[in-house]
PDB file of C-alpha atoms in Angstrom:
ATOM      1  CA  MET A 899     -63.241 -18.861  16.394  1.00 48.00           C
ATOM      2  CA  THR A 900     -60.798 -15.965  16.498  1.00 50.00           C
ATOM      3  CA  THR A 901     -58.012 -16.162  19.086  1.00 51.00           C
ATOM      4  CA  LYS A 902     -58.172 -12.627  20.535  1.00 51.00           C
ATOM      5  CA  LEU A 903     -61.847 -11.715  20.859  1.00 51.00           C
ATOM      6  CA  ALA A 904     -63.311 -15.244  20.490  1.00 56.00           C
ATOM      7  CA  LEU A 905     -65.508 -14.140  17.587  1.00 53.00           C
ATOM      8  CA  THR A 906     -67.374 -16.892  15.740  1.00 58.00           C
ATOM      9  CA  ASP A 907     -66.058 -17.610  12.243  1.00 56.00           C
ATOM     10  CA  LEU A 908     -68.438 -17.894   9.305  1.00 57.00           C
ATOM     11  CA  ALA A 909     -68.557 -21.303   7.629  1.00 60.00           C
ATOM     12  CA  ASN A 910     -70.331 -22.989   4.730  1.00 56.00           C
ATOM     13  CA  GLY A 911     -73.528 -24.789   5.604  1.00 59.00           C
ATOM     14  CA  GLN A 912     -74.267 -22.656   8.676  1.00 56.00           C
ATOM     15  CA  ALA A 913     -76.861 -19.960   9.338  1.00 56.00           C
ATOM     16  CA  ASN A 914     -74.171 -17.349   8.842  1.00 60.00           C
ATOM     17  CA  TYR A 915     -76.463 -14.413   9.469  1.00 50.00           C
ATOM     18  CA  LEU A 916     -76.834 -15.622  13.071  1.00 57.00           C
ATOM     19  CA  ASN A 917     -73.064 -15.905  13.483  1.00 58.00           C
ATOM     20  CA  ALA A 918     -72.604 -12.480  11.907  1.00 58.00           C
ATOM     21  CA  ASN A 919     -75.184 -10.879  14.202  1.00 58.00           C
ATOM     22  CA  ALA A 920     -73.535 -12.450  17.260  1.00 66.00           C
ATOM     23  CA  THR A 921     -70.131 -11.207  16.108  1.00 60.00           C
ATOM     24  CA  PHE A 922     -71.409  -7.671  15.489  1.00 61.00           C
ATOM     25  CA  ALA A 923     -73.043  -7.626  18.934  1.00 57.00           C
ATOM     26  CA  GLN A 924     -69.795  -8.703  20.597  1.00 60.00           C
ATOM     27  CA  LEU A 925     -67.710  -6.185  18.633  1.00 64.00           C
ATOM     28  CA  ASN A 926     -70.218  -3.507  19.618  1.00 58.00           C
ATOM     29  CA  GLN A 927     -69.353  -4.244  23.263  1.00 60.00           C
ATOM     30  CA  LEU A 928     -65.581  -4.642  23.032  1.00 68.00           C
ATOM     31  CA  VAL A 929     -64.528  -1.834  20.665  1.00 70.00           C
ATOM     32  CA  GLN A 930     -63.983   1.258  22.860  1.00 71.00           C
ATOM     33  CA  ALA A 931     -65.628  -0.748  25.655  1.00 82.00           C
ATOM     34  CA  GLY A 932     -67.636   1.251  28.189  1.00 86.00           C
ATOM     35  CA  VAL A 933     -68.737  -0.732  31.254  1.00 92.00           C
ATOM     36  CA  VAL A 934     -71.740   0.557  33.200  1.00 91.00           C
ATOM     37  CA  ASP A 935     -70.522  -0.790  36.554  1.00 93.00           C
ATOM     38  CA  ARG A 936     -68.769  -3.658  38.345  1.00 92.00           C
ATOM     39  CA  LEU A 937     -71.399  -5.781  40.097  1.00 93.00           C
ATOM     40  CA  ALA A 938     -71.831  -9.204  41.685  1.00 92.00           C
ATOM     41  CA  THR A 939     -75.613  -9.300  41.250  1.00 94.00           C
ATOM     42  CA  PRO A 940     -77.353  -8.827  37.883  1.00 95.00           C
ATOM     43  CA  PRO A 941     -79.311  -5.548  37.790  1.00 94.00           C
ATOM     44  CA  GLY A 942     -83.058  -5.944  37.812  1.00 92.00           C
ATOM     45  CA  SER A 943     -83.800  -3.795  34.758  1.00 92.00           C
ATOM     46  CA  PRO A 944     -80.659  -3.512  32.628  1.00 94.00           C
ATOM     47  CA  ALA A 945     -80.664  -1.283  29.567  1.00 92.00           C
ATOM     48  CA  ASN A 946     -80.311  -2.898  26.166  1.00 90.00           C
ATOM     49  CA  GLU A 947     -76.595  -3.443  25.357  1.00 87.00           C
ATOM     50  CA  ALA A 948     -75.539  -2.502  28.922  1.00 92.00           C
ATOM     51  CA  LEU A 949     -72.120  -4.019  29.738  1.00 92.00           C
ATOM     52  CA  TYR A 950     -70.908  -5.062  33.216  1.00 95.00           C
ATOM     53  CA  ILE A 951     -67.857  -6.610  34.872  1.00 95.00           C
ATOM     54  CA  ILE A 952     -68.942  -9.500  37.111  1.00 95.00           C
ATOM     55  CA  THR A 953     -67.281  -9.326  40.544  1.00 93.00           C
ATOM     56  CA  ALA A 954     -67.004 -11.810  43.404  1.00 89.00           C
ATOM     57  CA  THR A 955     -69.071 -13.420  44.726  1.00 89.00           C
ATOM     58  CA  ALA A 956     -71.474 -13.507  41.780  1.00 93.00           C
ATOM     59  CA  THR A 957     -75.122 -14.437  42.352  1.00 94.00           C
ATOM     60  CA  GLY A 958     -78.171 -15.362  40.289  1.00 95.00           C
ATOM     61  CA  VAL A 959     -77.559 -16.130  36.619  1.00 97.00           C
ATOM     62  CA  TRP A 960     -74.069 -14.637  37.020  1.00 97.00           C
ATOM     63  CA  ALA A 961     -73.004 -17.250  39.595  1.00 96.00           C
ATOM     64  CA  GLY A 962     -69.647 -18.797  38.735  1.00 96.00           C
ATOM     65  CA  LYS A 963     -68.866 -16.159  36.082  1.00 96.00           C
ATOM     66  CA  GLU A 964     -66.610 -13.855  38.135  1.00 95.00           C
ATOM     67  CA  ASN A 965     -64.349 -11.557  36.040  1.00 95.00           C
ATOM     68  CA  GLN A 966     -66.366 -12.191  32.875  1.00 95.00           C
ATOM     69  CA  LEU A 967     -67.969  -9.349  30.940  1.00 93.00           C
ATOM     70  CA  ALA A 968     -71.763  -9.578  30.765  1.00 94.00           C
ATOM     71  CA  TYR A 969     -73.994  -7.644  28.391  1.00 89.00           C
ATOM     72  CA  TRP A 970     -77.776  -7.602  28.063  1.00 91.00           C
ATOM     73  CA  LEU A 971     -79.523  -7.811  24.688  1.00 85.00           C
ATOM     74  CA  THR A 972     -83.267  -7.388  24.188  1.00 87.00           C
ATOM     75  CA  SER A 973     -83.374  -8.413  20.520  1.00 80.00           C
ATOM     76  CA  GLY A 974     -85.103 -11.761  20.054  1.00 78.00           C
ATOM     77  CA  THR A 975     -85.348 -13.408  23.470  1.00 86.00           C
ATOM     78  CA  PRO A 976     -83.878 -10.987  26.062  1.00 92.00           C
ATOM     79  CA  ALA A 977     -80.832 -12.608  27.665  1.00 92.00           C
ATOM     80  CA  TRP A 978     -77.374 -12.099  29.134  1.00 95.00           C
ATOM     81  CA  TYR A 979     -74.349 -12.788  26.950  1.00 89.00           C
ATOM     82  CA  TYR A 980     -70.830 -13.272  28.289  1.00 91.00           C
ATOM     83  CA  VAL A 981     -67.266 -12.599  27.199  1.00 88.00           C
ATOM     84  CA  THR A 982     -64.292 -14.257  28.883  1.00 89.00           C
ATOM     85  CA  PRO A 983     -61.610 -11.535  29.072  1.00 90.00           C
ATOM     86  CA  ARG A 984     -58.074 -12.045  27.861  1.00 88.00           C
ATOM     87  CA  GLU A 985     -54.923 -10.640  29.417  1.00 90.00           C
ATOM     88  CA  GLY A 986     -54.371  -7.022  28.403  1.00 88.00           C
ATOM     89  CA  MET A 987     -58.035  -6.231  27.724  1.00 87.00           C
ATOM     90  CA  LEU A 988     -58.858  -2.620  28.685  1.00 90.00           C
ATOM     91  CA  VAL A 989     -62.307  -1.213  29.525  1.00 90.00           C
ATOM     92  CA  HIS A 990     -63.635   2.034  30.987  1.00 91.00           C
ATOM     93  CA  VAL A 991     -65.926   1.678  34.025  1.00 90.00           C
ATOM     94  CA  ASN A 992     -68.296   4.609  33.665  1.00 89.00           C
ATOM     95  CA  ASP A 993     -69.628   4.486  37.241  1.00 86.00           C
ATOM     96  CA  GLU A 994     -66.092   5.010  38.591  1.00 85.00           C
ATOM     97  CA  ASP A 995     -64.731   7.067  35.655  1.00 86.00           C
ATOM     98  CA  VAL A 996     -61.589   4.942  35.542  1.00 87.00           C
ATOM     99  CA  TYR A 997     -59.992   2.374  33.228  1.00 89.00           C
ATOM    100  CA  TYR A 998     -59.548  -1.264  34.271  1.00 91.00           C
ATOM    101  CA  LYS A 999     -57.095  -3.727  32.718  1.00 91.00           C
ATOM    102  CA  TYR A1000     -57.415  -7.507  32.885  1.00 91.00           C
ATOM    103  CA  THR A1001     -54.188  -9.063  34.187  1.00 90.00           C
ATOM    104  CA  GLY A1002     -55.081 -12.603  33.207  1.00 91.00           C
ATOM    105  CA  SER A1003     -56.573 -13.360  36.619  1.00 91.00           C
ATOM    106  CA  ALA A1004     -58.245 -10.136  37.826  1.00 91.00           C
ATOM    107  CA  TRP A1005     -59.418  -6.680  36.768  1.00 90.00           C
ATOM    108  CA  GLU A1006     -57.163  -3.936  38.156  1.00 88.00           C
ATOM    109  CA  VAL A1007     -57.182  -0.162  37.879  1.00 85.00           C
ATOM    110  CA  PHE A1008     -55.047   0.777  34.887  1.00 82.00           C
ATOM    111  CA  SER A1009     -52.357   3.436  35.239  1.00 68.00           C
ATOM    112  CA  GLY A1010     -50.502   4.372  32.066  1.00 58.00           C
ATOM    113  CA  GLY A1011     -46.727   4.661  32.037  1.00 47.00           C
ATOM    114  CA  GLY A1012     -44.389   7.026  30.255  1.00 44.00           C
ATOM    115  CA  GLY A1013     -40.808   8.130  29.924  1.00 42.00           C
ATOM    116  CA  GLY A1014     -38.668  11.205  30.319  1.00 41.00           C
ATOM    117  CA  SER A1015     -37.387  13.139  33.305  1.00 41.00           C
ATOM    118  CA  GLY A1016     -40.717  14.886  33.894  1.00 43.00           C
ATOM    119  CA  VAL A1017     -43.774  13.102  35.242  1.00 45.00           C
ATOM    120  CA  ASP A1018     -47.300  14.491  35.111  1.00 46.00           C
ATOM    121  CA  ILE A1019     -49.418  13.375  38.050  1.00 46.00           C
ATOM    122  CA  GLU A1020     -53.144  13.664  38.714  1.00 48.00           C
ATOM    123  CA  ASN A1021     -54.630  11.636  41.558  1.00 47.00           C
ATOM    124  CA  SER A1022     -52.346   8.659  40.972  1.00 49.00           C
ATOM    125  CA  GLY A1023     -52.014   7.917  44.679  1.00 49.00           C
ATOM    126  CA  SER A1024     -48.586   6.414  44.001  1.00 49.00           C
ATOM    127  CA  PRO A1025     -45.140   7.688  45.009  1.00 51.00           C
ATOM    128  CA  VAL A1026     -42.801   8.749  42.210  1.00 50.00           C
ATOM    129  CA  ALA A1027     -39.166   7.669  42.173  1.00 49.00           C
ATOM    130  CA  THR A1028     -36.235   8.626  39.887  1.00 47.00           C
ATOM    131  CA  ALA A1029     -38.088  11.615  38.483  1.00 48.00           C
ATOM    132  CA  THR A1030     -36.116  14.861  38.509  1.00 48.00           C
ATOM    133  CA  THR A1031     -39.139  17.051  37.820  1.00 50.00           C
ATOM    134  CA  ILE A1032     -42.745  16.328  38.700  1.00 53.00           C
ATOM    135  CA  ASN A1033     -45.347  18.571  37.111  1.00 53.00           C
ATOM    136  CA  PHE A1034     -48.495  18.753  39.194  1.00 54.00           C
ATOM    137  CA  ILE A1035     -51.573  20.666  38.134  1.00 52.00           C
ATOM    138  CA  GLY A1036     -50.622  24.286  38.799  1.00 52.00           C
ATOM    139  CA  ALA A1037     -47.225  23.529  40.359  1.00 53.00           C
ATOM    140  CA  THR A1038     -43.733  22.294  39.526  1.00 57.00           C
ATOM    141  CA  VAL A1039     -41.793  20.118  41.978  1.00 57.00           C
ATOM    142  CA  THR A1040     -38.040  19.776  41.452  1.00 59.00           C
ATOM    143  CA  ASP A1041     -35.811  17.281  43.255  1.00 58.00           C
ATOM    144  CA  ALA A1042     -32.198  18.443  43.209  1.00 58.00           C
ATOM    145  CA  GLY A1043     -31.022  15.037  44.422  1.00 60.00           C
ATOM    146  CA  SER A1044     -30.193  16.221  47.929  1.00 57.00           C
ATOM    147  CA  GLY A1045     -33.400  14.954  49.473  1.00 58.00           C
ATOM    148  CA  VAL A1046     -34.851  18.478  49.494  1.00 61.00           C
ATOM    149  CA  VAL A1047     -37.778  19.099  47.166  1.00 62.00           C
ATOM    150  CA  ASP A1048     -38.677  22.574  45.942  1.00 63.00           C
ATOM    151  CA  VAL A1049     -42.287  23.315  45.037  1.00 61.00           C
ATOM    152  CA  GLU A1050     -43.042  26.207  42.720  1.00 61.00           C
ATOM    153  CA  ILE A1051     -46.639  27.299  42.219  1.00 58.00           C
ATOM    154  CA  PRO A1052     -46.935  29.701  39.285  1.00 60.00           C
ATOM    155  CA  SER A1053     -48.851  32.943  39.479  1.00 58.00           C
ATOM    156  CA  GLY A1054     -52.536  32.176  39.276  1.00 58.00           C
ATOM    157  CA  GLY A1055     -52.036  28.597  40.479  1.00 55.00           C
ATOM    158  CA  SER A1056     -54.780  27.140  42.635  1.00 55.00           C
ATOM    159  CA  TYR A1057     -55.562  24.139  44.801  1.00 56.00           C
ATOM    160  CA  VAL A1058     -57.764  21.456  43.247  1.00 60.00           C
ATOM    161  CA  GLY A1059     -59.686  19.378  45.793  1.00 68.00           C
ATOM    162  CA  ALA A1060     -60.330  15.658  45.740  1.00 80.00           C
ATOM    163  CA  PRO A1061     -62.605  14.395  42.952  1.00 86.00           C
ATOM    164  CA  ILE A1062     -66.167  13.477  43.876  1.00 91.00           C
ATOM    165  CA  ARG A1063     -67.900  10.196  43.043  1.00 93.00           C
ATOM    166  CA  THR A1064     -71.686  10.326  43.225  1.00 95.00           C
ATOM    167  CA  ILE A1065     -73.639   7.153  44.030  1.00 95.00           C
ATOM    168  CA  THR A1066     -77.308   7.552  43.161  1.00 94.00           C
ATOM    169  CA  GLY A1067     -78.421   3.953  43.749  1.00 94.00           C
ATOM    170  CA  THR A1068     -78.844   1.960  46.940  1.00 96.00           C
ATOM    171  CA  THR A1069     -75.590  -0.014  46.662  1.00 96.00           C
ATOM    172  CA  GLY A1070     -72.021   0.824  45.768  1.00 95.00           C
ATOM    173  CA  THR A1071     -68.589  -0.790  45.844  1.00 95.00           C
ATOM    174  CA  ILE A1072     -65.639   1.223  47.156  1.00 95.00           C
ATOM    175  CA  THR A1073     -62.635   0.384  44.973  1.00 92.00           C
ATOM    176  CA  VAL A1074     -58.994   1.404  44.642  1.00 91.00           C
ATOM    177  CA  ALA A1075     -60.138   4.099  42.216  1.00 89.00           C
ATOM    178  CA  ASP A1076     -61.838   5.819  45.190  1.00 92.00           C
ATOM    179  CA  ALA A1077     -58.595   6.280  47.162  1.00 91.00           C
ATOM    180  CA  GLY A1078     -58.424   9.942  48.135  1.00 89.00           C
ATOM    181  CA  ARG A1079     -61.887  10.649  46.753  1.00 92.00           C
ATOM    182  CA  LYS A1080     -65.063  12.045  48.221  1.00 95.00           C
ATOM    183  CA  ILE A1081     -68.079   9.754  47.847  1.00 96.00           C
ATOM    184  CA  GLU A1082     -71.547  11.279  48.072  1.00 97.00           C
ATOM    185  CA  CYS A1083     -74.703   9.175  48.393  1.00 97.00           C
ATOM    186  CA  THR A1084     -77.921  10.857  47.265  1.00 96.00           C
ATOM    187  CA  ASN A1085     -80.625   8.171  47.348  1.00 96.00           C
ATOM    188  CA  ALA A1086     -83.757   8.611  49.463  1.00 97.00           C
ATOM    189  CA  SER A1087     -83.653   4.920  50.449  1.00 97.00           C
ATOM    190  CA  PRO A1088     -80.980   3.236  52.612  1.00 97.00           C
ATOM    191  CA  VAL A1089     -77.605   2.857  50.898  1.00 97.00           C
ATOM    192  CA  THR A1090     -75.001   0.132  51.508  1.00 97.00           C
ATOM    193  CA  LEU A1091     -71.373   0.769  50.554  1.00 97.00           C
ATOM    194  CA  THR A1092     -69.056  -2.252  50.422  1.00 97.00           C
ATOM    195  CA  LEU A1093     -65.303  -1.726  50.792  1.00 97.00           C
ATOM    196  CA  ASN A1094     -63.217  -4.078  48.648  1.00 94.00           C
ATOM    197  CA  ALA A1095     -60.941  -6.462  50.544  1.00 93.00           C
ATOM    198  CA  GLU A1096     -57.173  -6.578  50.090  1.00 89.00           C
ATOM    199  CA  ALA A1097     -57.506  -9.875  48.214  1.00 86.00           C
ATOM    200  CA  THR A1098     -59.217  -8.111  45.313  1.00 85.00           C
ATOM    201  CA  ALA A1099     -57.854  -4.570  45.650  1.00 86.00           C
ATOM    202  CA  ALA A1100     -54.246  -3.345  45.871  1.00 85.00           C
ATOM    203  CA  TRP A1101     -54.944  -0.509  48.300  1.00 90.00           C
ATOM    204  CA  PRO A1102     -52.246   2.187  48.601  1.00 88.00           C
ATOM    205  CA  ALA A1103     -50.777   2.652  52.080  1.00 87.00           C
ATOM    206  CA  ASN A1104     -52.519   5.175  54.333  1.00 89.00           C
ATOM    207  CA  THR A1105     -55.535   5.561  52.053  1.00 92.00           C
ATOM    208  CA  ASP A1106     -58.271   7.945  53.206  1.00 95.00           C
ATOM    209  CA  ILE A1107     -61.768   8.091  51.689  1.00 96.00           C
ATOM    210  CA  GLU A1108     -64.449  10.584  52.698  1.00 97.00           C
ATOM    211  CA  ILE A1109     -68.127   9.578  52.629  1.00 98.00           C
ATOM    212  CA  PHE A1110     -71.028  12.036  52.637  1.00 98.00           C
ATOM    213  CA  GLN A1111     -74.737  11.332  53.102  1.00 98.00           C
ATOM    214  CA  ARG A1112     -76.498  13.870  50.893  1.00 97.00           C
ATOM    215  CA  GLY A1113     -79.911  12.231  50.729  1.00 96.00           C
ATOM    216  CA  ALA A1114     -82.553  10.879  53.092  1.00 97.00           C
ATOM    217  CA  GLY A1115     -81.296   7.298  52.821  1.00 97.00           C
ATOM    218  CA  ALA A1116     -79.088   6.144  55.704  1.00 97.00           C
ATOM    219  CA  VAL A1117     -75.604   5.192  54.464  1.00 98.00           C
ATOM    220  CA  ALA A1118     -74.121   1.978  55.912  1.00 98.00           C
ATOM    221  CA  VAL A1119     -70.495   0.951  55.296  1.00 98.00           C
ATOM    222  CA  ALA A1120     -69.274  -2.665  55.376  1.00 97.00           C
ATOM    223  CA  GLY A1121     -66.112  -4.564  54.518  1.00 96.00           C
ATOM    224  CA  ALA A1122     -66.199  -7.316  51.884  1.00 94.00           C
ATOM    225  CA  GLY A1123     -65.487 -10.284  54.148  1.00 93.00           C
ATOM    226  CA  PHE A1124     -63.837  -8.300  56.946  1.00 96.00           C
ATOM    227  CA  THR A1125     -64.986  -5.964  59.720  1.00 97.00           C
ATOM    228  CA  ILE A1126     -64.353  -2.233  59.630  1.00 98.00           C
ATOM    229  CA  LYS A1127     -63.464  -0.799  63.041  1.00 98.00           C
ATOM    230  CA  CYS A1128     -65.263   2.083  64.722  1.00 97.00           C
ATOM    231  CA  HIS A1129     -65.640   3.417  68.263  1.00 96.00           C
ATOM    232  CA  ALA A1130     -67.517   1.161  70.678  1.00 96.00           C
ATOM    233  CA  THR A1131     -70.308   3.733  71.002  1.00 96.00           C
ATOM    234  CA  ASP A1132     -70.762   4.031  67.218  1.00 97.00           C
ATOM    235  CA  THR A1133     -72.128   1.943  64.364  1.00 97.00           C
ATOM    236  CA  LEU A1134     -70.976   1.866  60.746  1.00 98.00           C
ATOM    237  CA  VAL A1135     -73.962   3.974  59.668  1.00 98.00           C
ATOM    238  CA  LEU A1136     -73.834   7.699  58.944  1.00 98.00           C
ATOM    239  CA  ALA A1137     -76.046   9.787  61.209  1.00 96.00           C
ATOM    240  CA  GLY A1138     -78.348  11.377  58.642  1.00 96.00           C
ATOM    241  CA  ASN A1139     -78.635  13.756  55.718  1.00 97.00           C
ATOM    242  CA  GLY A1140     -75.647  16.103  55.764  1.00 97.00           C
ATOM    243  CA  SER A1141     -73.440  13.833  57.883  1.00 97.00           C
ATOM    244  CA  ALA A1142     -69.949  12.724  56.863  1.00 98.00           C
ATOM    245  CA  ALA A1143     -67.382  10.097  57.839  1.00 98.00           C
ATOM    246  CA  GLN A1144     -63.871   9.101  56.839  1.00 97.00           C
ATOM    247  CA  LEU A1145     -62.475   5.650  56.069  1.00 97.00           C
ATOM    248  CA  SER A1146     -58.770   5.320  56.916  1.00 96.00           C
ATOM    249  CA  ARG A1147     -56.562   2.347  56.049  1.00 95.00           C
ATOM    250  CA  PHE A1148     -53.934   1.186  58.580  1.00 95.00           C
ATOM    251  CA  GLY A1149     -53.027  -2.150  56.994  1.00 93.00           C
ATOM    252  CA  ALA A1150     -54.363  -5.087  55.013  1.00 92.00           C
ATOM    253  CA  ASP A1151     -58.135  -5.249  55.718  1.00 95.00           C
ATOM    254  CA  ASP A1152     -57.522  -2.936  58.685  1.00 96.00           C
ATOM    255  CA  TRP A1153     -59.758   0.130  58.326  1.00 97.00           C
ATOM    256  CA  ASN A1154     -61.342   2.619  60.706  1.00 98.00           C
ATOM    257  CA  LEU A1155     -64.494   4.664  60.156  1.00 98.00           C
ATOM    258  CA  VAL A1156     -64.773   7.922  62.099  1.00 98.00           C
ATOM    259  CA  GLY A1157     -67.221  10.778  61.800  1.00 97.00           C
ATOM    260  CA  ARG A1158     -70.844  11.605  62.407  1.00 97.00           C
ATOM    261  CA  LEU A1159     -72.227   8.090  62.990  1.00 97.00           C
ATOM    262  CA  VAL A1160     -75.366   6.523  64.449  1.00 97.00           C
ATOM    263  CA  ALA A1161     -74.902   5.535  68.089  1.00 95.00           C
ATOM    264  CA  ALA A1162     -74.663   1.843  68.960  1.00 91.00           C
TER     265      ALA A1162
END
């Protein structure tokens, strides 16, 4: 077995075509890996070759396989196949449009590094230190070292709003990648959004996330193992199609939801 991707070696006296097919299937998943979503429960009707990251707390046939990669194959007897990730493995989660890197113990949002005195920033959500020039989209910010920052927006520059994540299903997980984003829910059936806890997500300080109900399905928001705060006269459910609410972080597992909510 290979040490990096755990691919099965071919050997004399074996049904090598089976080993080869298994190896090709695994390479098909891991080369330029595109993950459909990060889920704790196996989807009911997965597409052939669909790849997922298993999150806590896994249920069904995924129970006990947290952090593993799972892919569904319909050839032969349809079944789930699993890959144990190794430190440094990088995948793209298509549902969130963000890359995740395996640290050796958990999957975390990947942010690439670079050098030089200029830093290009787009929705990083992280403060920048030691940079003398920060090039935003449509603007240049220069720190002269005096604590005063000059912002220059070139002619024709424009403001670019927060990116939008669309959830079309009836469940969704709010992750670090959603910090500063707008989340719209479009399903006609009730939708449950689960906010990742601090134990599994390194949330930036003062994170805000906007949630919009843009379908008939009522949108409920819940914390993963902790309680989100709201006003005593409100619930954690948006008040109908066209309503909106904002999640605001005040500390570790300390969030408030305010907006157009169903009365308690």
